[in-house]
PDB file of C-alpha atoms in Angstrom:
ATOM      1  CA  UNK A  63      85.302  58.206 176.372  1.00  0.00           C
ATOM      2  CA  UNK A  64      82.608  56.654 173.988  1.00  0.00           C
ATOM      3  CA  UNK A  65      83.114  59.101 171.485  1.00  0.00           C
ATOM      4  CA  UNK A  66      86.934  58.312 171.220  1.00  0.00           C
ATOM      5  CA  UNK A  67      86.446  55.001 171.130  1.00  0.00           C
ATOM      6  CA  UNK A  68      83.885  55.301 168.439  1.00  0.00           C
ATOM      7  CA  UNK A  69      86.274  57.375 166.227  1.00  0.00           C
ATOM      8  CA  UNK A  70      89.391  55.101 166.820  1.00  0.00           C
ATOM      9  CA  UNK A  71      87.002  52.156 165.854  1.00  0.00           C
ATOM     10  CA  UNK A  72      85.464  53.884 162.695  1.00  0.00           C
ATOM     11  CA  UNK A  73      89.077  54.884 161.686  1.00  0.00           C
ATOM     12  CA  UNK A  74      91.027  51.734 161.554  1.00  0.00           C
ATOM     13  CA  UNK A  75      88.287  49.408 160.837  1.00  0.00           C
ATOM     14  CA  UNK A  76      86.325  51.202 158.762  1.00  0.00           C
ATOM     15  CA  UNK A  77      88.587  53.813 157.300  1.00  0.00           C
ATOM     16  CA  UNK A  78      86.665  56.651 156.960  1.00  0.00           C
ATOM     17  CA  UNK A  79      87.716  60.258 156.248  1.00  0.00           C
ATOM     18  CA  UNK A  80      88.621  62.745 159.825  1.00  0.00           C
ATOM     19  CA  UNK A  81      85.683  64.761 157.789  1.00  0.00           C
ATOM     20  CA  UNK A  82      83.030  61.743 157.768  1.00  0.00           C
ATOM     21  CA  UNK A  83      83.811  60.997 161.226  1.00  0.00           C
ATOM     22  CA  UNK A  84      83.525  64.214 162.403  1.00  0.00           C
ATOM     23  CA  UNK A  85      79.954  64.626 160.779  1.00  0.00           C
ATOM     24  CA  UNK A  86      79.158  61.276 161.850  1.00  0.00           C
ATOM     25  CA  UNK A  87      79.835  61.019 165.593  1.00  0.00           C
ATOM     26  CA  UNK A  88      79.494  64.752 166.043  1.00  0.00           C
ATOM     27  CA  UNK A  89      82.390  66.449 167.118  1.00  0.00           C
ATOM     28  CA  UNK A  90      85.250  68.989 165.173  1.00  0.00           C
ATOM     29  CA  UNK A  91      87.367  67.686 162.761  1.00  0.00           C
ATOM     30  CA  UNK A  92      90.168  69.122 164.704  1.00  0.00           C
ATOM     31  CA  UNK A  93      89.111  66.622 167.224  1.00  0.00           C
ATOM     32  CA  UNK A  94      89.382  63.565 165.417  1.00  0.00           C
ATOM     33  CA  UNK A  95      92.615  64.276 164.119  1.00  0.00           C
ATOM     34  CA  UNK A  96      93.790  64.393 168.031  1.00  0.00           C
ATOM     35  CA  UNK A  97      92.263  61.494 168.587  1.00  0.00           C
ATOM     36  CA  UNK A  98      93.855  59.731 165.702  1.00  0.00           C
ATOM     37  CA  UNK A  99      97.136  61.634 166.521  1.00  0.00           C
ATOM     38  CA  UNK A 100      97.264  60.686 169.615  1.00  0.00           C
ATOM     39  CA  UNK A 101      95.742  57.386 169.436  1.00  0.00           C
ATOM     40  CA  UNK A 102      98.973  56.466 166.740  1.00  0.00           C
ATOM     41  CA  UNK A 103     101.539  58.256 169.262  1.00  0.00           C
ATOM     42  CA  UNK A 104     100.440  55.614 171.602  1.00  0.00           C
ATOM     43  CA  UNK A 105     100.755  52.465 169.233  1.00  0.00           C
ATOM     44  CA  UNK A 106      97.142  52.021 168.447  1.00  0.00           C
ATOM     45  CA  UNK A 107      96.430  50.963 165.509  1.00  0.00           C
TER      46      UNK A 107
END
C-alpha cells in the first residue's frame, strides 16, 4: 500500500516519468503504469 501511495504522490505532485518512478521506488514500470491507470480510472488525480 506504501508503495502505491508513493507512486501516485510522486506522479501528480512531482511529475516524474513511469521510468523514474519505477527506478526510484523499486518496482516494474509495468507497475506504475497500473497504478497510474488505475489510480485515473478512479478519479484520482
Amino acid at each position: 500500500m506504501r508503495r502505491i501511495r508513493d507512486v501516485l504522490r510522486l506522479k501528480f505532485e512531482a511529475g516524474l516519468s513511469d521510468r523514474t518512478l519505477a527506478a526510484a521506488v523499486g518496482i516494474s514500470k509495468g507497475a506504475v503504469a497500473a497504478y497510474v491507470y488505475r489510480a485515473r480510472a478512479a478519479g484520482l488525480s
